[in-house]
Coordinates of N, CA, C and O in Angstrom, one line a residue:
X621 N 67.5 53.1 35.4 CA 68.2 51.8 35.0 C 67.9 51.4 33.5 O 66.8 51.5 33.3
X622 N 68.8 51.5 32.9 CA 68.6 51.3 31.1 C 68.5 49.9 31.3 O 68.4 49.1 32.6
X623 N 68.0 49.5 30.0 CA 67.3 48.3 29.8 C 68.8 47.4 29.7 O 69.3 47.1 28.4
X624 N 68.8 46.4 30.4 CA 69.9 45.5 30.4 C 70.0 44.3 30.5 O 71.4 43.4 30.2
X625 N 69.0 43.9 30.0 CA 68.5 42.1 29.9 C 68.9 42.0 28.8 O 68.3 42.4 27.5
X626 N 68.8 40.2 28.5 CA 69.3 40.1 26.9 C 68.0 39.4 26.7 O 66.8 39.2 27.7
X627 N 67.5 39.0 25.4 CA 66.1 38.7 24.9 C 66.1 37.4 25.8 O 64.5 36.9 25.8
X628 N 66.9 36.8 25.9 CA 66.6 35.7 27.0 C 65.8 35.6 28.1 O 64.9 35.2 28.5
X629 N 66.4 36.2 28.6 CA 66.3 37.3 30.3 C 64.9 37.6 30.0 O 64.1 37.3 30.7
X630 N 64.5 38.6 29.1 CA 63.4 39.2 28.8 C 62.5 38.3 28.9 O 61.0 38.3 29.5
X631 N 62.5 37.1 28.1 CA 61.6 35.9 27.6 C 61.2 35.1 28.8 O 59.9 35.0 28.8
X632 N 62.2 35.0 29.8 CA 61.5 34.4 31.1 C 61.3 35.4 32.1 O 60.2 35.0 32.2
X633 N 61.5 36.3 32.0 CA 60.6 37.5 33.2 C 59.3 37.8 32.9 O 58.4 37.8 33.3
X634 N 59.6 37.6 31.0 CA 57.7 38.4 30.7 C 57.0 37.0 31.2 O 55.8 37.5 31.3
X635 N 57.2 35.8 31.2 CA 56.4 34.6 31.6 C 55.9 34.7 33.4 O 55.7 33.6 33.5
X636 N 56.7 35.5 33.9 CA 56.8 35.2 35.5 C 58.0 34.6 35.9 O 57.6 34.3 37.1
X637 N 58.7 34.3 35.6 CA 59.9 32.9 35.8 C 61.0 34.0 36.7 O 62.3 34.3 35.8
X638 N 60.4 34.9 37.4 CA 61.3 36.1 37.9 C 62.9 35.4 38.6 O 63.8 36.1 38.3
X639 N 62.8 34.6 39.1 CA 64.4 33.7 39.9 C 64.9 33.4 38.8 O 66.1 33.4 38.8
X640 N 64.0 32.6 37.8 CA 64.8 31.9 36.9 C 65.8 33.5 36.0 O 67.0 33.3 35.7
X641 N 64.7 34.4 36.2 CA 65.5 35.4 34.8 C 67.1 36.0 35.9 O 67.7 36.8 34.9
X642 N 66.7 36.1 36.9 CA 67.4 36.5 37.8 C 68.8 35.9 38.0 O 69.8 36.2 37.9
X643 N 68.7 34.4 37.9 CA 69.9 33.5 37.7 C 70.7 33.7 36.2 O 71.5 33.4 36.5
X644 N 69.9 33.8 35.3 CA 70.6 33.7 34.0 C 71.1 35.5 34.0 O 72.4 35.3 33.4
X645 N 70.9 36.2 34.7 CA 71.3 37.6 34.8 C 72.8 37.7 35.8 O 73.8 38.0 35.2
X646 N 72.2 36.8 36.8 CA 74.0 36.6 37.6 C 74.8 35.6 36.7 O 76.2 36.3 36.6
X647 N 74.6 34.9 36.0 CA 75.3 33.8 35.6 C 76.4 34.7 34.6 O 77.3 34.3 33.8
X648 N 75.5 35.5 33.5 CA 76.0 36.0 32.7 C 76.6 37.2 32.9 O 78.0 37.7 32.4
X649 N 76.6 37.9 34.0 CA 77.3 39.7 34.6 C 78.3 39.6 35.4 O 79.0 40.2 36.0
X650 N 78.0 38.2 36.0 CA 78.7 38.4 37.5 C 77.8 39.2 38.8 O 79.1 39.3 39.8
X651 N 77.3 39.7 38.6 CA 76.4 40.7 39.6 C 75.8 40.0 41.0 O 75.4 38.9 41.2
X652 N 75.9 40.7 41.7 CA 75.5 40.1 42.9 C 73.7 40.4 43.2 O 73.3 40.3 42.3
X653 N 73.1 39.0 43.8 CA 71.7 39.2 43.8 C 70.8 40.4 43.8 O 69.7 40.7 43.2
X654 N 70.9 41.3 44.4 CA 70.4 42.6 45.1 C 70.4 43.3 43.0 O 69.3 43.9 43.2
X655 N 71.7 43.4 42.8 CA 71.7 44.2 41.6 C 70.8 43.3 40.2 O 69.9 44.1 39.9
X656 N 70.8 42.2 40.2 CA 70.1 41.1 39.2 C 68.8 41.2 39.5 O 68.2 41.4 39.0
X657 N 68.0 40.8 40.9 CA 66.9 41.7 41.2 C 66.3 42.8 40.8 O 65.5 42.9 40.0
X658 N 67.1 43.7 41.1 CA 66.5 45.2 40.7 C 66.7 45.1 38.9 O 65.6 45.8 38.5
X659 N 67.5 44.4 38.4 CA 67.4 45.1 37.0 C 66.0 44.3 36.4 O 66.0 44.2 35.5
X660 N 66.0 42.5 37.0 CA 64.5 42.2 36.1 C 63.4 43.0 36.8 O 62.4 42.6 35.9
X661 N 63.4 43.6 38.5 CA 62.0 43.8 38.3 C 61.7 45.4 38.0 O 60.7 45.4 37.7
X662 N 62.9 46.1 37.7 CA 62.3 47.2 36.6 C 62.2 46.8 35.3 O 61.3 47.3 35.5
X663 N 62.5 46.1 34.5 CA 62.1 45.4 33.4 C 60.6 44.8 33.6 O 59.8 45.1 32.9
X664 N 60.4 43.8 34.6 CA 59.0 43.5 34.7 C 58.0 45.0 34.8 O 56.9 44.9 34.5
X665 N 58.2 45.7 35.9 CA 57.8 47.1 36.4 C 57.1 47.7 34.8 O 55.9 47.9 34.7
X666 N 58.3 47.8 34.0 CA 58.2 48.8 32.7 C 57.7 48.5 32.0 O 57.3 49.2 31.3
X667 N 57.6 47.5 32.3 CA 56.8 46.8 30.4 C 55.5 45.6 30.8 O 54.7 44.9 30.3
X668 N 55.1 46.3 32.1 CA 54.0 45.8 32.6 C 53.7 44.4 32.9 O 52.8 43.3 33.0
X669 N 54.9 43.3 33.2 CA 54.8 41.5 33.7 C 55.2 42.0 35.0 O 55.9 41.1 35.1
X670 N 54.4 42.8 35.6 CA 54.7 42.2 37.1 C 53.7 41.1 38.0 O 53.2 40.2 36.8
X671 N 53.9 40.6 39.1 CA 53.7 39.3 39.4 C 52.4 39.8 40.0 O 51.7 41.0 40.3
X672 N 51.6 38.8 39.9 CA 49.7 39.1 40.5 C 49.9 40.0 41.7 O 50.8 39.2 42.5
X673 N 49.1 40.8 41.5 CA 49.0 41.7 43.1 C 50.5 42.7 43.1 O 49.9 43.6 43.6
X674 N 51.1 42.7 41.6 CA 52.2 43.9 42.0 C 51.8 44.8 41.5 O 51.1 44.8 40.2
X675 N 53.0 46.0 41.8 CA 52.7 47.3 41.2 C 53.5 47.0 39.3 O 54.5 46.7 39.5
X676 N 52.8 47.7 38.8 CA 54.0 48.4 37.5 C 53.7 49.1 36.7 O 52.9 49.9 36.9
X677 N 54.5 49.8 36.1 CA 54.7 51.3 35.4 C 54.3 51.1 33.6 O 55.0 50.4 33.4
X678 N 53.4 51.7 33.1 CA 53.5 51.9 31.6 C 54.1 53.4 31.3 O 53.3 54.1 32.3
X679 N 55.2 53.2 30.3 CA 55.3 54.5 29.9 C 55.2 54.9 28.5 O 55.3 54.1 27.6
X680 N 54.2 56.2 28.7 CA 53.7 57.0 27.5 C 54.6 58.0 26.6 O 54.5 59.0 27.6
X681 N 54.8 58.2 25.8 CA 55.4 59.5 25.4 C 54.3 60.5 24.8 O 53.0 59.6 24.4
X682 N 54.5 61.4 24.8 CA 53.3 62.5 24.2 C 52.9 62.2 23.0 O 51.6 62.9 22.8
X683 N 53.8 61.7 22.3 CA 53.8 61.5 20.7 C 52.1 60.5 20.6 O 52.1 60.4 19.8
X684 N 52.3 59.9 21.3 CA 51.8 58.5 21.9 C 49.9 59.1 21.7 O 49.3 58.9 22.7
X685 N 48.8 58.9 20.9 CA 47.8 59.8 21.1 C 46.9 58.5 21.2 O 45.5 58.8 21.4
X686 N 47.2 57.5 21.3 CA 46.0 56.3 21.8 C 46.3 56.2 23.2 O 46.2 55.0 23.6
X687 N 47.6 56.5 24.1 CA 47.8 56.2 25.3 C 46.3 55.8 26.1 O 46.5 54.7 27.0
X688 N 45.3 56.3 26.0 CA 44.2 56.3 26.9 C 43.5 55.3 26.7 O 42.9 54.8 27.6
X689 N 43.3 54.6 25.0 CA 42.9 53.2 24.6 C 43.9 52.5 25.8 O 43.1 51.7 26.3
X690 N 44.9 52.4 25.2 CA 45.9 51.5 26.2 C 45.8 51.1 27.8 O 45.5 50.3 28.2
X691 N 45.4 52.6 28.4 CA 45.2 52.8 29.7 C 43.7 51.9 29.7 O 43.7 51.3 31.2
X692 N 42.7 52.0 29.2 CA 41.3 51.5 29.2 C 41.3 49.9 29.0 O 41.1 49.4 29.7
X693 N 42.3 49.5 28.7 CA 42.6 48.2 28.2 C 43.2 47.8 29.5 O 42.7 46.4 29.9
X694 N 43.8 48.2 29.6 CA 44.6 47.7 31.5 C 43.4 47.6 32.4 O 43.8 45.9 33.1
X695 N 42.5 48.7 32.2 CA 41.7 48.5 33.1 C 40.9 47.7 32.9 O 40.6 46.8 33.8
X696 N 39.8 47.2 31.6 CA 39.2 46.2 31.3 C 40.0 45.3 31.9 O 39.3 43.6 31.9
X697 N 41.3 44.6 31.6 CA 41.7 43.4 31.9 C 41.5 43.2 33.5 O 42.2 42.2 33.4
X698 N 41.2 44.2 34.4 CA 41.1 44.1 35.6 C 42.4 44.6 36.5 O 42.5 44.2 37.7
X699 N 43.3 45.5 35.9 CA 44.2 45.8 36.3 C 43.9 47.1 37.2 O 43.3 48.2 36.5
X700 N 44.5 47.5 38.2 CA 43.8 48.7 39.0 C 44.7 49.6 39.2 O 45.6 49.9 38.8
X701 N 44.3 50.9 38.6 CA 44.4 52.0 38.0 C 45.2 52.5 39.4 O 44.3 53.2 40.2
X702 N 46.8 52.9 39.7 CA 46.8 53.7 41.1 C 47.4 55.3 40.7 O 47.3 56.0 41.9
X703 N 47.4 55.2 39.9 CA 48.2 57.0 39.3 C 49.0 57.4 38.5 O 49.1 56.3 37.1
X704 N 49.0 58.9 38.1 CA 50.0 59.0 36.7 C 50.6 60.4 37.4 O 50.2 61.3 37.5
X705 N 51.9 60.5 36.8 CA 52.7 61.3 36.6 C 53.4 61.9 35.5 O 53.8 60.7 34.3
X706 N 54.0 62.9 34.9 CA 54.6 62.9 34.2 C 56.2 63.6 34.3 O 56.5 63.7 35.6
X707 N 57.5 62.9 33.9 CA 58.6 63.4 34.0 C 58.8 64.0 32.7 O 58.6 63.9 31.7
X708 N 60.0 65.2 32.8 CA 60.5 65.4 31.0 C 61.7 64.6 31.0 O 63.0 64.0 31.8
X709 N 62.3 63.9 29.7 CA 62.9 62.9 29.2 C 64.1 64.1 28.6 O 63.6 64.9 27.4
X710 N 65.4 63.9 28.5 CA 66.3 64.5 27.7 C 66.1 63.4 26.2 O 66.2 62.4 26.4
X711 N 66.2 64.3 25.4 CA 65.6 63.5 24.0 C 67.1 64.4 22.9 O 67.3 65.5 23.4
X712 N 68.1 64.0 21.9 CA 68.3 64.5 21.1 C 67.5 65.9 20.6 O 66.4 65.7 20.0
X713 N 68.3 66.9 21.2 CA 67.2 68.4 20.3 C 66.6 68.7 21.4 O 65.5 69.8 20.8
X714 N 66.5 68.4 22.4 CA 65.7 69.0 23.7 C 64.9 67.9 24.6 O 65.5 66.8 24.5
X715 N 63.8 68.6 25.2 CA 63.4 67.2 26.2 C 62.1 67.1 25.3 O 61.4 67.7 24.8
X716 N 61.4 66.1 26.3 CA 60.0 65.6 26.2 C 59.6 65.3 27.3 O 59.7 64.8 28.4
X717 N 58.3 65.4 27.3 CA 57.5 65.1 28.2 C 56.7 63.7 28.5 O 56.3 63.6 27.0
X718 N 56.6 62.5 29.1 CA 56.5 61.3 29.3 C 55.9 61.2 30.5 O 55.5 61.9 31.3
X719 N 54.7 60.3 29.8 CA 53.6 60.2 30.8 C 53.8 58.5 31.7 O 54.4 57.7 30.8
X720 N 53.9 58.3 32.8 CA 54.4 56.8 33.5 C 52.8 56.5 34.4 O 52.6 57.5 35.2
X721 N 52.3 55.9 33.9 CA 50.8 55.5 34.7 C 51.2 54.4 35.3 O 51.4 53.0 35.2
X722 N 50.9 54.2 36.6 CA 50.8 52.9 37.6 C 49.6 52.2 37.6 O 48.7 52.8 37.7
X723 N 50.0 51.3 37.8 CA 48.6 49.9 37.7 C 49.2 49.1 39.0 O 50.4 48.9 39.0
X724 N 48.2 48.0 39.3 CA 48.4 46.9 40.2 C 47.7 45.7 39.1 O 46.5 45.9 38.7
X725 N 48.4 44.7 39.4 CA 48.0 43.8 38.3 C 46.7 43.1 39.5 O 47.0 43.0 40.6
X726 N 45.8 42.4 38.9 CA 45.0 41.6 39.6 C 45.7 40.4 40.3 O 46.7 39.7 39.7
X727 N 45.2 40.0 41.4 CA 46.0 38.5 42.3 C 45.1 37.5 41.0 O 43.6 38.3 40.8
X728 N 45.8 36.7 41.1 CA 45.5 35.8 40.0 C 45.4 36.0 38.7 O 44.9 34.6 37.8
X729 N 46.1 36.6 38.2 CA 46.4 37.1 36.8 C 47.7 36.8 36.5 O 48.9 36.8 37.1

C-alpha cells in the first residue's frame, strides 16, 4: 500500500494515537473503517511506530551500509528481533533488493 497519509495523520500516528489518525483519515477520504485502519497500521508498521508489544518492520535498501548499526540500535532499545527477509523492488532502470527486518516493540514503550 502506498504511503497515503497526510503529514497531520502521520504525526498523530507517530505518537501512538491510532484511533485519532484513523478518524482523520476517514474524515478526509470518506473511507470505511477497515481501509482507514489498514492505512494507519501499515504506516505504523513500516515506520517503526507500533504500539507496545506490536510488531513492526524496518525497511532497508541494499545501498544502506549502516543498516546493521540501525538494527543493533533497535535491539539495544529493547525491541525483539523477529526475523528478516529480502524482496525484489522495481526501480527505474531495473530491480533492487531490499531487506525487511521484523521487530516486536517492547511492552511499556
